[in-house]
XYZ file of C-alpha atoms in Angstrom:
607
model
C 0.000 0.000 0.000
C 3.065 2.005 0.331
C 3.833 5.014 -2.481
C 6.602 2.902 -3.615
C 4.537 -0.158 -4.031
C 4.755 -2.120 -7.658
C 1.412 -2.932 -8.088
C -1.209 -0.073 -9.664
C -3.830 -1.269 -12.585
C -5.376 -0.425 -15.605
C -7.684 -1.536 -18.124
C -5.908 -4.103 -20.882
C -7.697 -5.428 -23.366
C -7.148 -9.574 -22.707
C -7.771 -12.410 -25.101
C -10.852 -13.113 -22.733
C -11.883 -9.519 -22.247
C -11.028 -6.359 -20.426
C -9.188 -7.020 -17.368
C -7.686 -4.924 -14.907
C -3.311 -5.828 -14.988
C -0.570 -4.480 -13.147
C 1.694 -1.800 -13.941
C 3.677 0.680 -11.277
C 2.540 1.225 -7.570
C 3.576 4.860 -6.712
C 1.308 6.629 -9.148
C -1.707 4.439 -8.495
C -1.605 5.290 -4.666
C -1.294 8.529 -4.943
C -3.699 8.728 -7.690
C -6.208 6.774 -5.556
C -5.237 8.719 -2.277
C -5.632 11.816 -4.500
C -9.154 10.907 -5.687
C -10.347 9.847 -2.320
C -9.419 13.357 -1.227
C -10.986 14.871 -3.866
C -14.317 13.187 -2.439
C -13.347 13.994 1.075
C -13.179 17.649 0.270
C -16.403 17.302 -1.930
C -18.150 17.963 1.639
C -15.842 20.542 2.703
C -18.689 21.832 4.829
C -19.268 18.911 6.879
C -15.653 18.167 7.075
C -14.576 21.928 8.730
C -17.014 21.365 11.491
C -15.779 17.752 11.929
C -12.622 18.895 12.017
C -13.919 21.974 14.673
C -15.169 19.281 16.760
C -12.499 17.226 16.977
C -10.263 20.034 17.895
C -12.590 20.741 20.722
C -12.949 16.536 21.404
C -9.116 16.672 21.746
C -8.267 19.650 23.323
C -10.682 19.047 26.227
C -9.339 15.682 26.533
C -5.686 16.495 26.826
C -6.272 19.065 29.583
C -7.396 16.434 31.724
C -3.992 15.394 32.857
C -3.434 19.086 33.487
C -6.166 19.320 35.680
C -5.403 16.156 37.540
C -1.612 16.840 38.064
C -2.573 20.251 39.974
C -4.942 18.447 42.331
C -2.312 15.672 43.259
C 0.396 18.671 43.580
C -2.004 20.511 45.566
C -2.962 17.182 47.617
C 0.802 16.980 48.259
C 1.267 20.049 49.347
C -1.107 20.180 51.509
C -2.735 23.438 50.164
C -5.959 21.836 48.877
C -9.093 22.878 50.151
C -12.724 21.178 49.805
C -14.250 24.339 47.891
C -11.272 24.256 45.714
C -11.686 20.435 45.059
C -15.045 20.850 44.372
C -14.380 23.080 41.715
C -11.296 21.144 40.312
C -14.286 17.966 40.428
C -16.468 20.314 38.313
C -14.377 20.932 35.693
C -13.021 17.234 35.332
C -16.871 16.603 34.481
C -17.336 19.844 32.509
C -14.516 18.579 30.740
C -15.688 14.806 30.977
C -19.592 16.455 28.904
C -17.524 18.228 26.237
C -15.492 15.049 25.261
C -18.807 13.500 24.875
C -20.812 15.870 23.216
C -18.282 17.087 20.575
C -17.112 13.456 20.198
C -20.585 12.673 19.198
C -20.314 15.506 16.598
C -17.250 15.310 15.048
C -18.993 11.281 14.642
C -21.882 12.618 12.791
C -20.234 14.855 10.391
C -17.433 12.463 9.272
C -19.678 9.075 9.044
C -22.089 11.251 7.221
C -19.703 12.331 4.707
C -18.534 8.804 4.603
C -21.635 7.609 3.323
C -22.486 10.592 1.602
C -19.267 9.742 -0.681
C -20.981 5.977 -0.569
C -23.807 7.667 -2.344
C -22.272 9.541 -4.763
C -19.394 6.864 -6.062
C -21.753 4.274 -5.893
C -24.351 6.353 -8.183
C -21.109 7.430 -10.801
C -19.965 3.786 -11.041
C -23.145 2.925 -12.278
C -23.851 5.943 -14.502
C -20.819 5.465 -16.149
C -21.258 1.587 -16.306
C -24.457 2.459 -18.196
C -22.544 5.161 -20.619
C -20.189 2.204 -22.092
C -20.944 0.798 -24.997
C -21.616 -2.857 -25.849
C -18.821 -4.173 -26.555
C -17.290 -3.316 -22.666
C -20.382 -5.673 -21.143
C -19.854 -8.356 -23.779
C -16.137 -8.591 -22.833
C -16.109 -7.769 -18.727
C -17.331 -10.170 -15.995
C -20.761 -8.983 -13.669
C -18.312 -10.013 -10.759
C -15.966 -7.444 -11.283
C -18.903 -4.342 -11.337
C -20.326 -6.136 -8.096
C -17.094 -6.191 -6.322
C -16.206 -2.528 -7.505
C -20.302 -1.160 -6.314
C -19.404 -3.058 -3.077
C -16.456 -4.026 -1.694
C -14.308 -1.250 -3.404
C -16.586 1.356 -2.247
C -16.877 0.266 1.169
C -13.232 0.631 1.330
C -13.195 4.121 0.016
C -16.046 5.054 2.810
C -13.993 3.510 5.564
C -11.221 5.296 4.432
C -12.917 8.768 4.422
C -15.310 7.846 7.985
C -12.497 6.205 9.997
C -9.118 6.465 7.718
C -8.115 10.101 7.732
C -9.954 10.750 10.868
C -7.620 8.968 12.864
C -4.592 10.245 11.157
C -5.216 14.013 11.792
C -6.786 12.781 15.214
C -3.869 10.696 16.340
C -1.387 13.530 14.703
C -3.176 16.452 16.991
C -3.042 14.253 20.270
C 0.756 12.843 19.570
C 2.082 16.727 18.785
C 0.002 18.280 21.288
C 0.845 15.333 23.770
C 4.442 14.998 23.253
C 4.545 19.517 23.499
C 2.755 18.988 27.017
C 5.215 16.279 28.147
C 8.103 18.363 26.821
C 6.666 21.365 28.736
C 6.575 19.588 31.850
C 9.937 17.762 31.687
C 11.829 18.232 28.315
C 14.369 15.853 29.390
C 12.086 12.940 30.791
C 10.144 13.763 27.495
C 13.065 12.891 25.622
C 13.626 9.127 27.049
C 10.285 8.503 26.994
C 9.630 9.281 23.047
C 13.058 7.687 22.048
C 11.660 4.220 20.745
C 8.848 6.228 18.443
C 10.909 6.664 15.470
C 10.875 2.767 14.962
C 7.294 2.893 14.362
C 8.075 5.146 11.390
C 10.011 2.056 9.884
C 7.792 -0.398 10.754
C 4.828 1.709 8.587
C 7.359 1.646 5.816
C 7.531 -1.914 5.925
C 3.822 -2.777 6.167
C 2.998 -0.259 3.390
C 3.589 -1.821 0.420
C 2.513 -5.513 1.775
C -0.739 -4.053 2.596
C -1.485 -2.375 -0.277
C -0.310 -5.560 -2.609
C -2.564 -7.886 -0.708
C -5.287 -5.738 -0.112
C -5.526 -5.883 -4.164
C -4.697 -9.392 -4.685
C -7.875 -10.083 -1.800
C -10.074 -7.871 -3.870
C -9.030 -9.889 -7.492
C -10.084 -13.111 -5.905
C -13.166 -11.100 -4.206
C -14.077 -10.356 -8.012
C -13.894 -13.887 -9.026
C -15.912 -15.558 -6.104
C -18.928 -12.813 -6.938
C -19.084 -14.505 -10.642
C -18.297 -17.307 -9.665
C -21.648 -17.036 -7.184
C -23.667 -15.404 -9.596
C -22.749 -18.089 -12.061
C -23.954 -20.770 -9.918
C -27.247 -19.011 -9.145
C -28.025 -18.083 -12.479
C -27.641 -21.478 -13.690
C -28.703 -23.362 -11.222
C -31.368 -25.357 -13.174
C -28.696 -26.470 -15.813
C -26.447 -27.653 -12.860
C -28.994 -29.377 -11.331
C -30.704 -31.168 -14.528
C -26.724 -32.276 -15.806
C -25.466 -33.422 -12.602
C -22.907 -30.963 -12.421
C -23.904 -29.237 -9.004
C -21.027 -31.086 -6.864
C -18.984 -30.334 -9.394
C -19.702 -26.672 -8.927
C -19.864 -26.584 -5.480
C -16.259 -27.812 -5.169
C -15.354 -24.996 -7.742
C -17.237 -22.815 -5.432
C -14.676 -24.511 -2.638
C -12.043 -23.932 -4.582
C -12.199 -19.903 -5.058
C -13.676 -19.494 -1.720
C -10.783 -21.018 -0.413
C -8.339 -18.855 -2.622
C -10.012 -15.860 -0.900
C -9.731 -16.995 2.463
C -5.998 -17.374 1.539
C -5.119 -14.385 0.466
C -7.064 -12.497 3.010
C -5.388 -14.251 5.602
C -2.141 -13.043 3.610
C -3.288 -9.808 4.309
C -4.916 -10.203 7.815
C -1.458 -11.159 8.958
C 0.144 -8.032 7.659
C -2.001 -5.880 9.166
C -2.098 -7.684 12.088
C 1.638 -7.748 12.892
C 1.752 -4.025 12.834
C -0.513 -3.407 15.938
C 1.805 -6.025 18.728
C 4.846 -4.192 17.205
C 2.749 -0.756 18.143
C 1.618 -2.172 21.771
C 5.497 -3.243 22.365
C 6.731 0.086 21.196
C 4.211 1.729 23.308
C 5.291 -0.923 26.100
C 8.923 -0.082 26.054
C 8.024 3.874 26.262
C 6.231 3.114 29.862
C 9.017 1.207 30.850
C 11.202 4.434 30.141
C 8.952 6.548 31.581
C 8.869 4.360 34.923
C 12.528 3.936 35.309
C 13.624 7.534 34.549
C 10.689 9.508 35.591
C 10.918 7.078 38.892
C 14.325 8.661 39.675
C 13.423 11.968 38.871
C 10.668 12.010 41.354
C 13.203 10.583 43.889
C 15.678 13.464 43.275
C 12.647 15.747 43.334
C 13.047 17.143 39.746
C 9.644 16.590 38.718
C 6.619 16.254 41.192
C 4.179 13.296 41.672
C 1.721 15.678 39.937
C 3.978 15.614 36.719
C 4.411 12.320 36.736
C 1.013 11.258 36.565
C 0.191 13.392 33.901
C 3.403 12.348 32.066
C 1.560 8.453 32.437
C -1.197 9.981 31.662
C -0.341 11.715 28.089
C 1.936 8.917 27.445
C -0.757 6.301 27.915
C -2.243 9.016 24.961
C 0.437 8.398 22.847
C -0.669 4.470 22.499
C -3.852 5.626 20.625
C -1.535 8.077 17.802
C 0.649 4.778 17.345
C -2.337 2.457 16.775
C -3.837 5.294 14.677
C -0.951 5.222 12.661
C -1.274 1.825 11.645
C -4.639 1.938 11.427
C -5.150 4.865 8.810
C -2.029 3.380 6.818
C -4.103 0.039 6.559
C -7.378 1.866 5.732
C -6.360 4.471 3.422
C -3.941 1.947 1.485
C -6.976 -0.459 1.043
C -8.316 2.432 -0.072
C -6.173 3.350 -2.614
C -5.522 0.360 -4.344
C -9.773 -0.120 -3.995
C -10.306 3.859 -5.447
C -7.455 3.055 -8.171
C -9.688 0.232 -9.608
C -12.467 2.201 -9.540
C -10.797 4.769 -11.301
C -9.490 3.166 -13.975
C -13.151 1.991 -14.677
C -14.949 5.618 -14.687
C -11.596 6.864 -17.198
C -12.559 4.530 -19.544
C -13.927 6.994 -22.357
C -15.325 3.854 -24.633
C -18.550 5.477 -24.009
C -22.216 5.948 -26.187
C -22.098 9.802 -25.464
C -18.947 10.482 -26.988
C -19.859 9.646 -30.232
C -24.059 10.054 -30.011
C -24.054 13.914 -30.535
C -22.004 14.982 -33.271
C -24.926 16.480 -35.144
C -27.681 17.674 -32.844
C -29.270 19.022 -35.302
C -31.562 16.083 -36.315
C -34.692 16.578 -34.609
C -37.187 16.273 -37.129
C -39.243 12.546 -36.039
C -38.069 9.355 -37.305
C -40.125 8.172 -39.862
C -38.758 4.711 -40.420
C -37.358 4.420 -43.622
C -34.197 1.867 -43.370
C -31.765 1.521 -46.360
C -28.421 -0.929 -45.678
C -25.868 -0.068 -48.350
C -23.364 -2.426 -48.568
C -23.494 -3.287 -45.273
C -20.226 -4.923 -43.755
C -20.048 -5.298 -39.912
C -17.340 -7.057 -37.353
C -17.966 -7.562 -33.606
C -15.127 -5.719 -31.429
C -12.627 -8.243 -31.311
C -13.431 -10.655 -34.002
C -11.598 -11.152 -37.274
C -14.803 -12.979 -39.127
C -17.216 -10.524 -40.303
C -20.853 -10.892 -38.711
C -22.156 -9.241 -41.841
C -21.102 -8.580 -45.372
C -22.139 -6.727 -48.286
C -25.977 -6.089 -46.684
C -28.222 -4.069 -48.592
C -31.438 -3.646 -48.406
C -34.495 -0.556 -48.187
C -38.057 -0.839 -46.262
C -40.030 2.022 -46.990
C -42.084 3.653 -43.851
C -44.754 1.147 -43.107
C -42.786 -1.689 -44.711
C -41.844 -4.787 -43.036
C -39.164 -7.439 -43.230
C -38.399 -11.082 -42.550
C -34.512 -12.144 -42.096
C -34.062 -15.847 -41.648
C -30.749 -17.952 -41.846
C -28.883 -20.428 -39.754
C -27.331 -19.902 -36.294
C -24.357 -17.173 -36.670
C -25.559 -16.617 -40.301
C -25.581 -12.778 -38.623
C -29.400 -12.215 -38.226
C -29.214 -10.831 -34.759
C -25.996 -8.652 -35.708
C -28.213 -6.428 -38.016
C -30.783 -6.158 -35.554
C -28.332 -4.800 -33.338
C -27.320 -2.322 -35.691
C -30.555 -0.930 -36.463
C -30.778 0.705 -32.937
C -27.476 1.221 -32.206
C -26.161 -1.330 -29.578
C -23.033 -0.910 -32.238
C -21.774 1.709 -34.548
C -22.097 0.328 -38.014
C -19.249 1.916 -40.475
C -19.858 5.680 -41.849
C -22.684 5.561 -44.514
C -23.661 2.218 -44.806
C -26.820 2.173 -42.541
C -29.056 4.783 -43.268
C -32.698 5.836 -41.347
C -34.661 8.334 -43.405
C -32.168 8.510 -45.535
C -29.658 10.146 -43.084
C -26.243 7.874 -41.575
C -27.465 6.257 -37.742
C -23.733 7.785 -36.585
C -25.301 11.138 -36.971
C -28.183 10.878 -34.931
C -28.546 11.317 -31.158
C -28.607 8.234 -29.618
C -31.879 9.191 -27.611
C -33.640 10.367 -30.957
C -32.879 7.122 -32.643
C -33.437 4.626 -29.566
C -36.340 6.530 -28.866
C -37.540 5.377 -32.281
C -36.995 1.972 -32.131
C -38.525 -0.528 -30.320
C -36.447 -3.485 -29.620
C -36.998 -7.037 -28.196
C -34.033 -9.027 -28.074
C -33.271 -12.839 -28.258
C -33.192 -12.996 -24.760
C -36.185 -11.983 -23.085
C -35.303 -9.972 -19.600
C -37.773 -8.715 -17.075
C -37.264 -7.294 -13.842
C -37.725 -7.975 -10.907
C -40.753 -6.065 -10.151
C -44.959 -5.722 -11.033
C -46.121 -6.725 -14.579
C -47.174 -3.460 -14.858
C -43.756 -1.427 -14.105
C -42.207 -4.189 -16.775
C -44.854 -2.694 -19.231
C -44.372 0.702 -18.245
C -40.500 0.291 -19.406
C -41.908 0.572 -22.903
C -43.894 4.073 -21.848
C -43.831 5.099 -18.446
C -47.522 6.893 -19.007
C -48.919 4.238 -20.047
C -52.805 3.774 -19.289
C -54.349 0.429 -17.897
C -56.501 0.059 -20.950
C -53.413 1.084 -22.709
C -51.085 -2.307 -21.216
C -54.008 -4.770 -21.453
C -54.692 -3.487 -25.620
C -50.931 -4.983 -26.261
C -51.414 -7.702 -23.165
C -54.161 -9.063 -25.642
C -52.178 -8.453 -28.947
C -49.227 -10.616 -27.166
C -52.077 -13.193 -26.207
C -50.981 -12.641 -22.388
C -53.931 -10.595 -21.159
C -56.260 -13.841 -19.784
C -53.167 -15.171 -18.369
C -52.252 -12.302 -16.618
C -55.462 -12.243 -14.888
C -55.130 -15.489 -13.258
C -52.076 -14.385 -11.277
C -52.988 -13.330 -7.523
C -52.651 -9.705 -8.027
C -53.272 -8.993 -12.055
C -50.798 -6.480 -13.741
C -49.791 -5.820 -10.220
C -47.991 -9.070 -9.783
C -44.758 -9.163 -8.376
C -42.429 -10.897 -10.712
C -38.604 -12.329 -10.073
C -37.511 -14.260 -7.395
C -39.893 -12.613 -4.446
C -43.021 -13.312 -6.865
C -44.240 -15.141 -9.804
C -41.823 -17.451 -12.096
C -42.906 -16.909 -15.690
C -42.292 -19.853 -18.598
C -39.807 -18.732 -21.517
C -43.107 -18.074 -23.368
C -44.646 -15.853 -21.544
C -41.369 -13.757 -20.586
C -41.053 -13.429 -24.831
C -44.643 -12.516 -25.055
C -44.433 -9.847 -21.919
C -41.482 -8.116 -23.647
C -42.901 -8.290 -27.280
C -45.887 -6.053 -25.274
C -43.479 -4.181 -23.881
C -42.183 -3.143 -27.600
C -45.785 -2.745 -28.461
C -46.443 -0.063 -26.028
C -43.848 2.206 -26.929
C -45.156 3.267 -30.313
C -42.046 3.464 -32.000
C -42.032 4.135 -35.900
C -39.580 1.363 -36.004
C -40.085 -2.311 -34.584
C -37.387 -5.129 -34.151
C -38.188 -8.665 -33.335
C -35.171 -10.766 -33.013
C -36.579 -14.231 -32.489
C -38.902 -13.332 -29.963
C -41.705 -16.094 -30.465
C -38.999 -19.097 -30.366
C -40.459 -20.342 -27.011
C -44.003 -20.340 -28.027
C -46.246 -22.711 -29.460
C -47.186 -22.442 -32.795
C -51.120 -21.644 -32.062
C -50.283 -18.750 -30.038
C -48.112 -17.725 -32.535
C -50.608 -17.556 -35.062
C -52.651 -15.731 -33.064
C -50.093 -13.316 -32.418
C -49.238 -12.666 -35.751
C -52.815 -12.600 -36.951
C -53.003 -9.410 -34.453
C -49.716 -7.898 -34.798
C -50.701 -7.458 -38.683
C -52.923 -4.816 -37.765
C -51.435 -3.100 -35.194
C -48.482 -2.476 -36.811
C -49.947 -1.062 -40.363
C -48.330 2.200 -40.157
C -44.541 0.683 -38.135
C -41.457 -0.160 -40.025
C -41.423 -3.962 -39.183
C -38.456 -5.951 -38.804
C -39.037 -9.988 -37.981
C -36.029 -12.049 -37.789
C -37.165 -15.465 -37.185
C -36.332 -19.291 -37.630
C -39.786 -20.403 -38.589
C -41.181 -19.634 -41.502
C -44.903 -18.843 -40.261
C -43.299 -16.041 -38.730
C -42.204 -13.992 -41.422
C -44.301 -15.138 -44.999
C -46.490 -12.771 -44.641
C -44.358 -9.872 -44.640
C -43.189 -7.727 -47.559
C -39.786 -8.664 -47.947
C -37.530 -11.580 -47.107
C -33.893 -11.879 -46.605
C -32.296 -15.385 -46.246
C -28.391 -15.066 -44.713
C -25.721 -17.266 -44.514
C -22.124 -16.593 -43.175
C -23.368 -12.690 -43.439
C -24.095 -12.607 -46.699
C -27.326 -12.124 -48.584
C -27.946 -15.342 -50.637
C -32.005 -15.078 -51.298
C -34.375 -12.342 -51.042
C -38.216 -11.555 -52.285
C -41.030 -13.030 -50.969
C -42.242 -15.868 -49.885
C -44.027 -16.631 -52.631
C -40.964 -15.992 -54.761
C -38.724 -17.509 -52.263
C -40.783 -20.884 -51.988
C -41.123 -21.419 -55.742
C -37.483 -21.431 -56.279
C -35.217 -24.406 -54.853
C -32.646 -22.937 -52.334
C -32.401 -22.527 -48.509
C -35.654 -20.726 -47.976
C -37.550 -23.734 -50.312
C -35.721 -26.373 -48.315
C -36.579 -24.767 -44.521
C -40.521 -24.747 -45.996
C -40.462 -27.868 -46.839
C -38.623 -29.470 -43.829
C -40.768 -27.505 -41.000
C -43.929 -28.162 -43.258
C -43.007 -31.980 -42.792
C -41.752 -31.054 -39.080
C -45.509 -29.578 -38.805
């Protein structure tokens, strides 16, 4: 964790996705120490009157010894008197209320900026998460965003609540302290303190250990979140293969890991604070040997020596502080270095989405593909090459081909989850580069492959399409997606609570919830990639039968594996490897022998 560690990280670009690698130490700890103060100072408010407070929290408290080493010289001396003691009492508890009122204060204003911060890094990692484009989810792990949202953070927020608290507070008491004891006996002061400079080394040794295996714990952190996820997710495909022993001792396996390389940094950070008691242990016996003798020779007064105990007995909490923040603000660097390196990343949607914000006029829906050739980030084999094609507004068209033949790649490209190249996709006859990413999203309504619904009512899925959406308004498209009736006979109707607190929909009905999603969102533009694959081919018929209508005036785009999905639509394209190898209609694509005549005829015999 130390300045001069080797280990700092950025974002490479790894044969099985982005990862986060090594490079130097010194610039990543400052650069994370830097950007946790940044955040720190954020609440510069809340910090001054922490920092007030803890003045007053300290100050009161080191006067105490003052106070105490008058009333045993004045005990001594025999000049006490019971008025005077009862004042002297007074002020001990006077002092005793401020400690605890200011201590509760100080308290309140750093934990709140603590979590405040929380808030507010917590809120950009996500923000930014959702500004990347594709490409970055398809290539990074869900483990590494949950580790960064928690266990990253909460590093940063101990840092800033606990972290530099205890530096500036064990700093105040150990100069103030050390000035007291100096004031009452410089030369007692100086034997006692003599053994403090080792603690200096002993930081410089535990630095960089600390901040290398606080990093290495949070890799294999990373790994045992996807790894968990993983095994949740697919839980049902463990189960029905066998395979869930098998998991479980993978599970075993990087669980384990972790627990080794946390103890690897456990015992780190452990070692530091015996070394601190043991210091602080050897300064006491200094202070009772030497200040012993000077009380015999009567060079300092029982009075002083208490207090020296006393401020020296202090001193043990600056020490432990020491090690303390060093541990907690190294976490947090290496922890806030990660996280930087994550919001840097520039890769985003808005950086190329607004070159021309001029486009406002609406989005008809006329689609032309010129010559369109199209690789996904990090493949040499092109998903599609040489596309063309042009629906008018109102138009609609069926793509069908094998698995990879690139069906879903050009439904991708329609709205946007990639940048096709410069002039070879065109909507209303202008390039989809040049448009605002809201104005053309906003115009397309998409339904991917796989269907996704969140964890929340029916109705709140539906209202993802249009959040103003009327009751009449969800049950019109319910019915066109042949899910109304069924909806109805769940306990609660559209207000049924879906995911893993409520009701488990089939594959079916998730595609036919989603497809009404798309439906409500009135978007010139309409993309189905597959999205009837999990139902049965009466309900699709219905479907279809009703989707004919509804979508009269809707630029229609139906990629599809079954041929009942897409003969009745204007235009056909057949793919294969990318390319365009049969198009027309299905009349003209079923009278002449190819790959569209053969798939008739084999789900015609399948049927």
């Amino acid at each position: 964790m130390d300045g001069s560690a080797d280990s700092e990280f950025e974002l490479g670009e790894a044969a099985g996705g982005w990862c986060w690698v090594a490079t130097s130490g010194s610039l990543g700890v400052q650069s994370g120490v830097r950007s946790i103060l940044t955040i720190f100072l954020r609440h510069r408010g809340k910090v001054a009157l922490g920092v007030v407070c803890l003045l007053v929290t300290d100050g009161a408290q080191l006067t105490i010894p003052l106070v105490v080493k008058g009333v045993i010289d004045r005990l001594a001396g025999e000049s006490a008197t019971r008025a005077w003691l009862g004042e002297q009492a007074l002020l001990l508890c006077g002092l005793a209320a401020i400690v605890a009122a200011f201590r509760f204060a100080w308290r309140h204003f750093f934990f709140s900026t603590a979590r405040l911060a929380e808030l507010d890094l917590r809120n950009r990692i996500l923000d930014h998460a959702l500004s990347l484009k594709s490409r970055f989810f398809n290539q990074t792990r869900t483990g590494e965003f949950m580790a960064l949202a928690t266990n990253d953070v909460e590093s940063v927020r101990q840092a800033i609540a606990m972290g530099f608290v205890a530096g500036f507070d064990g700093s105040v008491y150990a100069l103030v302290g050390i000035a007291a004891m100096f004031w009452l006996d410089p030369l007692l002061a100086l034997l006692t303190i003599l053994p403090l400079p080792l603690l200096a080394v002993l930081m410089a040794l535990s630095l960089k250990a600390v901040y290398n295996r606080w990093d290495a714990v949070q890799a294999a952190f990373e790994g045992l979140t996807e790894k968990t996820r993983e095994s949740v997710a697919g839980m049902r495909v463990l189960r029905a293969y066998g395979r869930a022993a098998e998991d479980s001792a993978d599970f075993e396996r990087g669980n384990e890991e972790y627990f080794r390389k946390y103890m690897r940094y456990v015992t780190v950070d452990a070692l530091f604070h015996p070394a601190v008691l043991l210091l602080a242990g050897s300064c006491v016996a200094i202070l009772l040997g030497a200040g012993g003798l000077r009380v015999m020779e009567g060079r300092t007064s029982i009075g002083s020596f208490v207090a020296f105990t006393s401020y020296l007995g202090m001193l043990t909490w600056p020490m432990i502080a020491a090690g303390w923040m060093v541990s907690l603000v190294q976490r947090a660097a290496a922890s806030m270095d990660r996280i930087n390196h994550l919001l840097e990343i520039r890769d985003t949607e808005q950086g190329e989405s607004r070159r021309h914000s001029g486009l406002a006029a609406p989005i008809r829906g006329r689609i032309e593909a010129k010559n369109l050739t199209f690789s996904f980030p990090g493949q040499e084999r092109a998903a599609l090459l040489g596309v063309s094609f042009l629906l008018e507004p109102g138009e609609s068209l069926g793509v069908v081909g094998q698995v990879g033949a690139g069906k879903s790649a050009l439904a991708q490209l329609v709205c946007r989850l990639h940048d096709p190249p410069a002039g070879s996709l065109m909507v209303d006859g202008k390039d989809v580069l040049d448009f605002p990413l809201e104005t053309l999203r906003s115009a397309v309504a998409y339904v991917p492959q796989e269907a996704f619904l969140f964890s929340d009512t029916i109705a709140e899925n539906l209202r993802m399409g249009n959040p103003r959406a009327t009751q009449e308004e969800m049950e019109r498209v319910c019915k066109l997606a042949s899910l109304h009736d069924e909806i109805l006979s769940f306990p609660r109707g559209y207000e049924t609570l879906l995911g893993e607190r409520g009701v488990t929909l089939s594959g079916g009905q998730k595609q036919r919830l989603c497809l009404a999603r798309a439906l409500l969102k009135e978007a010139p533009i309409l993309v189905l990639d597959d999205t009837l694959s999990a139902v049965d081919a009466d309900v699709e018929r219905r479907i279809l039968a009703g989707l004919s209508g509804a979508v009269q005036n809707r630029t229609l785009i139906v990629i599809s594996h079954r041929v009942s999905a897409v003969r009745d639509l204007m235009h056909i394209l057949c793919l294969e490897d990318g390319k365009v190898i049969q198009s027309g209609t299905h009349d003209e694509l079923s009278a002449v022998p190819g790959f569209y005549q053969r798939m008739v005829e084999l789900q015609e015999v399948e049927e």
